[in-house]
Amino acid sequence: MSARSTAVPLRPVPRRRPAPPAIQLLQTARHGLAEAAESAVPATRYVAAHLAALRAAAAVLAARGDPAASRRGRPRSVWVLLPEVEPALREWAAFFAAGAGKRAAAEAGLPRAVSTHEANDLLHDAEIFVALVETTLGIDSQPMLPVAG
């Protein structure tokens, strides 16, 4: 084997910055997390956290390409498309897809749709997911300060 084929670059190859729509979606996701953290109403906290995760997943699709764009047929959920473009996020996609019905119930104002504990847990999980998406896309994670009331 020649020395040339085993040479290691002296500096890392810079990553491409994600497209502006992906960055905007991540910023919106961070705003949603801040909104969720500030809400005293469990249903509002749950909905905002779930939507923040949804926007982060959409950012991955915006950055990596939407596999549905090349296919015809009925629209598919972001949670179905996400594992196709980023298989490492498959379990996260399944987790958030499973919570979509609960989010819909909370949005509809159904009494006792979500408990305080469920809302807090989902907010925590959404924060982890958004940070993971940022890392996956090569963006420095920048948690937002709480929204002033």
PDB file of C-alpha atoms in Angstrom:
ATOM      1  CA  MET A   1       0.000   0.000   0.000  1.00  0.00           C
ATOM      2  CA  SER A   2       1.392   3.433  -0.857  1.00  0.00           C
ATOM      3  CA  ALA A   3       1.874   6.228   1.647  1.00  0.00           C
ATOM      4  CA  ARG A   4      -0.511   8.318  -0.382  1.00  0.00           C
ATOM      5  CA  SER A   5      -3.464   5.949   0.133  1.00  0.00           C
ATOM      6  CA  THR A   6      -3.015   5.863   3.916  1.00  0.00           C
ATOM      7  CA  ALA A   7      -2.476   9.603   4.387  1.00  0.00           C
ATOM      8  CA  VAL A   8      -4.812  11.374   6.791  1.00  0.00           C
ATOM      9  CA  PRO A   9      -5.900  14.935   5.982  1.00  0.00           C
ATOM     10  CA  LEU A  10      -4.231  17.549   8.191  1.00  0.00           C
ATOM     11  CA  ARG A  11      -7.497  19.314   8.855  1.00  0.00           C
ATOM     12  CA  PRO A  12     -11.048  18.023   8.935  1.00  0.00           C
ATOM     13  CA  VAL A  13     -13.179  18.483   5.868  1.00  0.00           C
ATOM     14  CA  PRO A  14     -15.736  21.195   6.661  1.00  0.00           C
ATOM     15  CA  ARG A  15     -19.367  20.115   6.747  1.00  0.00           C
ATOM     16  CA  ARG A  16     -21.873  21.744   4.492  1.00  0.00           C
ATOM     17  CA  ARG A  17     -24.176  24.081   6.363  1.00  0.00           C
ATOM     18  CA  PRO A  18     -27.799  22.924   6.169  1.00  0.00           C
ATOM     19  CA  ALA A  19     -30.140  24.836   3.894  1.00  0.00           C
ATOM     20  CA  PRO A  20     -31.847  27.928   5.352  1.00  0.00           C
ATOM     21  CA  PRO A  21     -35.253  26.172   5.600  1.00  0.00           C
ATOM     22  CA  ALA A  22     -33.712  23.503   7.846  1.00  0.00           C
ATOM     23  CA  ILE A  23     -32.104  26.125  10.066  1.00  0.00           C
ATOM     24  CA  GLN A  24     -35.377  28.065  10.262  1.00  0.00           C
ATOM     25  CA  LEU A  25     -37.249  24.909  11.256  1.00  0.00           C
ATOM     26  CA  LEU A  26     -34.734  24.250  14.037  1.00  0.00           C
ATOM     27  CA  GLN A  27     -35.079  27.825  15.287  1.00  0.00           C
ATOM     28  CA  THR A  28     -38.850  27.400  15.310  1.00  0.00           C
ATOM     29  CA  ALA A  29     -38.420  24.113  17.177  1.00  0.00           C
ATOM     30  CA  ARG A  30     -36.304  25.865  19.821  1.00  0.00           C
ATOM     31  CA  HIS A  31     -38.984  28.569  20.184  1.00  0.00           C
ATOM     32  CA  GLY A  32     -41.558  25.813  20.633  1.00  0.00           C
ATOM     33  CA  LEU A  33     -39.481  24.223  23.380  1.00  0.00           C
ATOM     34  CA  ALA A  34     -39.245  27.572  25.159  1.00  0.00           C
ATOM     35  CA  GLU A  35     -43.009  28.036  24.832  1.00  0.00           C
ATOM     36  CA  ALA A  36     -43.585  24.547  26.228  1.00  0.00           C
ATOM     37  CA  ALA A  37     -41.256  25.174  29.153  1.00  0.00           C
ATOM     38  CA  GLU A  38     -43.085  28.392  30.040  1.00  0.00           C
ATOM     39  CA  SER A  39     -46.584  26.915  29.880  1.00  0.00           C
ATOM     40  CA  ALA A  40     -48.325  26.030  33.113  1.00  0.00           C
ATOM     41  CA  VAL A  41     -51.039  24.108  31.227  1.00  0.00           C
ATOM     42  CA  PRO A  42     -50.034  20.470  30.634  1.00  0.00           C
ATOM     43  CA  ALA A  43     -51.941  20.157  27.340  1.00  0.00           C
ATOM     44  CA  THR A  44     -50.288  23.295  25.963  1.00  0.00           C
ATOM     45  CA  ARG A  45     -46.877  22.085  27.120  1.00  0.00           C
ATOM     46  CA  TYR A  46     -47.408  18.691  25.493  1.00  0.00           C
ATOM     47  CA  VAL A  47     -48.615  20.161  22.194  1.00  0.00           C
ATOM     48  CA  ALA A  48     -45.778  22.706  21.996  1.00  0.00           C
ATOM     49  CA  ALA A  49     -43.142  20.065  22.797  1.00  0.00           C
ATOM     50  CA  HIS A  50     -44.549  17.605  20.266  1.00  0.00           C
ATOM     51  CA  LEU A  51     -44.703  20.290  17.565  1.00  0.00           C
ATOM     52  CA  ALA A  52     -41.108  21.282  18.359  1.00  0.00           C
ATOM     53  CA  ALA A  53     -40.028  17.680  17.757  1.00  0.00           C
ATOM     54  CA  LEU A  54     -42.073  17.604  14.544  1.00  0.00           C
ATOM     55  CA  ARG A  55     -40.317  20.728  13.280  1.00  0.00           C
ATOM     56  CA  ALA A  56     -36.917  19.279  14.142  1.00  0.00           C
ATOM     57  CA  ALA A  57     -37.781  16.143  12.168  1.00  0.00           C
ATOM     58  CA  ALA A  58     -38.913  18.334   9.268  1.00  0.00           C
ATOM     59  CA  ALA A  59     -35.535  20.087   9.443  1.00  0.00           C
ATOM     60  CA  VAL A  60     -33.817  16.753   8.795  1.00  0.00           C
ATOM     61  CA  LEU A  61     -36.020  16.226   5.749  1.00  0.00           C
ATOM     62  CA  ALA A  62     -35.307  19.769   4.548  1.00  0.00           C
ATOM     63  CA  ALA A  63     -31.565  19.245   4.965  1.00  0.00           C
ATOM     64  CA  ARG A  64     -31.323  15.714   3.589  1.00  0.00           C
ATOM     65  CA  GLY A  65     -34.092  15.702   1.030  1.00  0.00           C
ATOM     66  CA  ASP A  66     -37.653  14.497   1.203  1.00  0.00           C
ATOM     67  CA  PRO A  67     -37.926  10.931  -0.140  1.00  0.00           C
ATOM     68  CA  ALA A  68     -41.622  11.527  -0.846  1.00  0.00           C
ATOM     69  CA  ALA A  69     -40.776  14.224  -3.385  1.00  0.00           C
ATOM     70  CA  SER A  70     -39.756  11.594  -5.925  1.00  0.00           C
ATOM     71  CA  ARG A  71     -42.839   9.425  -5.375  1.00  0.00           C
ATOM     72  CA  ARG A  72     -46.459   9.861  -6.218  1.00  0.00           C
ATOM     73  CA  GLY A  73     -49.252   8.818  -3.959  1.00  0.00           C
ATOM     74  CA  ARG A  74     -50.794  10.011  -0.773  1.00  0.00           C
ATOM     75  CA  PRO A  75     -48.793  12.189   1.619  1.00  0.00           C
ATOM     76  CA  ARG A  76     -46.874  10.418   4.347  1.00  0.00           C
ATOM     77  CA  SER A  77     -46.124  11.573   7.856  1.00  0.00           C
ATOM     78  CA  VAL A  78     -42.815  13.171   8.738  1.00  0.00           C
ATOM     79  CA  TRP A  79     -42.443  10.359  11.276  1.00  0.00           C
ATOM     80  CA  VAL A  80     -42.687   7.797   8.463  1.00  0.00           C
ATOM     81  CA  LEU A  81     -40.261   9.680   6.208  1.00  0.00           C
ATOM     82  CA  LEU A  82     -37.634  10.475   8.867  1.00  0.00           C
ATOM     83  CA  PRO A  83     -36.185   6.933   9.180  1.00  0.00           C
ATOM     84  CA  GLU A  84     -35.833   6.790   5.398  1.00  0.00           C
ATOM     85  CA  VAL A  85     -33.470   9.769   5.330  1.00  0.00           C
ATOM     86  CA  GLU A  86     -31.856   9.245   8.755  1.00  0.00           C
ATOM     87  CA  PRO A  87     -32.132   5.623   9.955  1.00  0.00           C
ATOM     88  CA  ALA A  88     -30.419   6.466  13.248  1.00  0.00           C
ATOM     89  CA  LEU A  89     -33.552   8.419  14.244  1.00  0.00           C
ATOM     90  CA  ARG A  90     -35.937   5.490  13.637  1.00  0.00           C
ATOM     91  CA  GLU A  91     -36.763   4.907  17.318  1.00  0.00           C
ATOM     92  CA  TRP A  92     -37.336   8.612  17.916  1.00  0.00           C
ATOM     93  CA  ALA A  93     -39.684   8.736  14.928  1.00  0.00           C
ATOM     94  CA  ALA A  94     -41.695   5.799  16.286  1.00  0.00           C
ATOM     95  CA  PHE A  95     -41.820   7.389  19.741  1.00  0.00           C
ATOM     96  CA  PHE A  96     -43.145  10.735  18.516  1.00  0.00           C
ATOM     97  CA  ALA A  97     -45.513   9.100  16.021  1.00  0.00           C
ATOM     98  CA  ALA A  98     -47.051   7.185  18.927  1.00  0.00           C
ATOM     99  CA  GLY A  99     -47.728  10.483  20.723  1.00  0.00           C
ATOM    100  CA  ALA A 100     -49.489  12.145  17.776  1.00  0.00           C
ATOM    101  CA  GLY A 101     -52.938  10.966  18.876  1.00  0.00           C
ATOM    102  CA  LYS A 102     -52.411  12.313  22.367  1.00  0.00           C
ATOM    103  CA  ARG A 103     -51.271  15.629  20.880  1.00  0.00           C
ATOM    104  CA  ALA A 104     -54.434  15.753  18.742  1.00  0.00           C
ATOM    105  CA  ALA A 105     -56.577  15.093  21.817  1.00  0.00           C
ATOM    106  CA  ALA A 106     -54.785  17.856  23.730  1.00  0.00           C
ATOM    107  CA  GLU A 107     -55.202  20.264  20.787  1.00  0.00           C
ATOM    108  CA  ALA A 108     -58.905  19.411  20.667  1.00  0.00           C
ATOM    109  CA  GLY A 109     -59.210  20.407  24.317  1.00  0.00           C
ATOM    110  CA  LEU A 110     -60.275  17.022  25.592  1.00  0.00           C
ATOM    111  CA  PRO A 111     -60.282  17.032  29.378  1.00  0.00           C
ATOM    112  CA  ARG A 112     -57.465  15.074  30.947  1.00  0.00           C
ATOM    113  CA  ALA A 113     -55.889  14.408  27.533  1.00  0.00           C
ATOM    114  CA  VAL A 114     -52.431  14.596  29.113  1.00  0.00           C
ATOM    115  CA  SER A 115     -51.181  14.705  32.663  1.00  0.00           C
ATOM    116  CA  THR A 116     -48.596  17.085  34.035  1.00  0.00           C
ATOM    117  CA  HIS A 117     -46.148  14.187  34.250  1.00  0.00           C
ATOM    118  CA  GLU A 118     -46.715  13.216  30.598  1.00  0.00           C
ATOM    119  CA  ALA A 119     -46.256  16.816  29.456  1.00  0.00           C
ATOM    120  CA  ASN A 120     -43.045  17.208  31.449  1.00  0.00           C
ATOM    121  CA  ASP A 121     -41.665  13.917  30.150  1.00  0.00           C
ATOM    122  CA  LEU A 122     -42.460  14.799  26.549  1.00  0.00           C
ATOM    123  CA  LEU A 123     -40.836  18.214  26.917  1.00  0.00           C
ATOM    124  CA  HIS A 124     -37.690  16.541  28.248  1.00  0.00           C
ATOM    125  CA  ASP A 125     -37.673  14.020  25.391  1.00  0.00           C
ATOM    126  CA  ALA A 126     -38.317  16.738  22.787  1.00  0.00           C
ATOM    127  CA  GLU A 127     -35.377  18.766  24.134  1.00  0.00           C
ATOM    128  CA  ILE A 128     -33.109  15.744  23.736  1.00  0.00           C
ATOM    129  CA  PHE A 129     -34.448  15.054  20.241  1.00  0.00           C
ATOM    130  CA  VAL A 130     -33.988  18.639  19.020  1.00  0.00           C
ATOM    131  CA  ALA A 131     -30.405  18.673  20.334  1.00  0.00           C
ATOM    132  CA  LEU A 132     -29.762  15.309  18.644  1.00  0.00           C
ATOM    133  CA  VAL A 133     -31.106  16.640  15.331  1.00  0.00           C
ATOM    134  CA  GLU A 134     -28.871  19.693  15.635  1.00  0.00           C
ATOM    135  CA  THR A 135     -25.868  17.443  16.214  1.00  0.00           C
ATOM    136  CA  THR A 136     -26.909  15.167  13.345  1.00  0.00           C
ATOM    137  CA  LEU A 137     -27.080  18.160  11.007  1.00  0.00           C
ATOM    138  CA  GLY A 138     -23.781  19.592  12.258  1.00  0.00           C
ATOM    139  CA  ILE A 139     -25.330  22.606  13.945  1.00  0.00           C
ATOM    140  CA  ASP A 140     -24.146  23.739  17.341  1.00  0.00           C
ATOM    141  CA  SER A 141     -26.930  23.177  19.832  1.00  0.00           C
ATOM    142  CA  GLN A 142     -28.061  26.491  21.262  1.00  0.00           C
ATOM    143  CA  PRO A 143     -30.821  26.158  23.825  1.00  0.00           C
ATOM    144  CA  MET A 144     -32.944  29.249  24.056  1.00  0.00           C
ATOM    145  CA  LEU A 145     -33.423  31.259  27.203  1.00  0.00           C
ATOM    146  CA  PRO A 146     -36.916  31.082  28.694  1.00  0.00           C
ATOM    147  CA  VAL A 147     -39.461  33.398  27.118  1.00  0.00           C
ATOM    148  CA  ALA A 148     -40.027  36.521  29.222  1.00  0.00           C
ATOM    149  CA  GLY A 149     -43.558  36.707  30.565  1.00  0.00           C
TER     150      GLY A 149
END
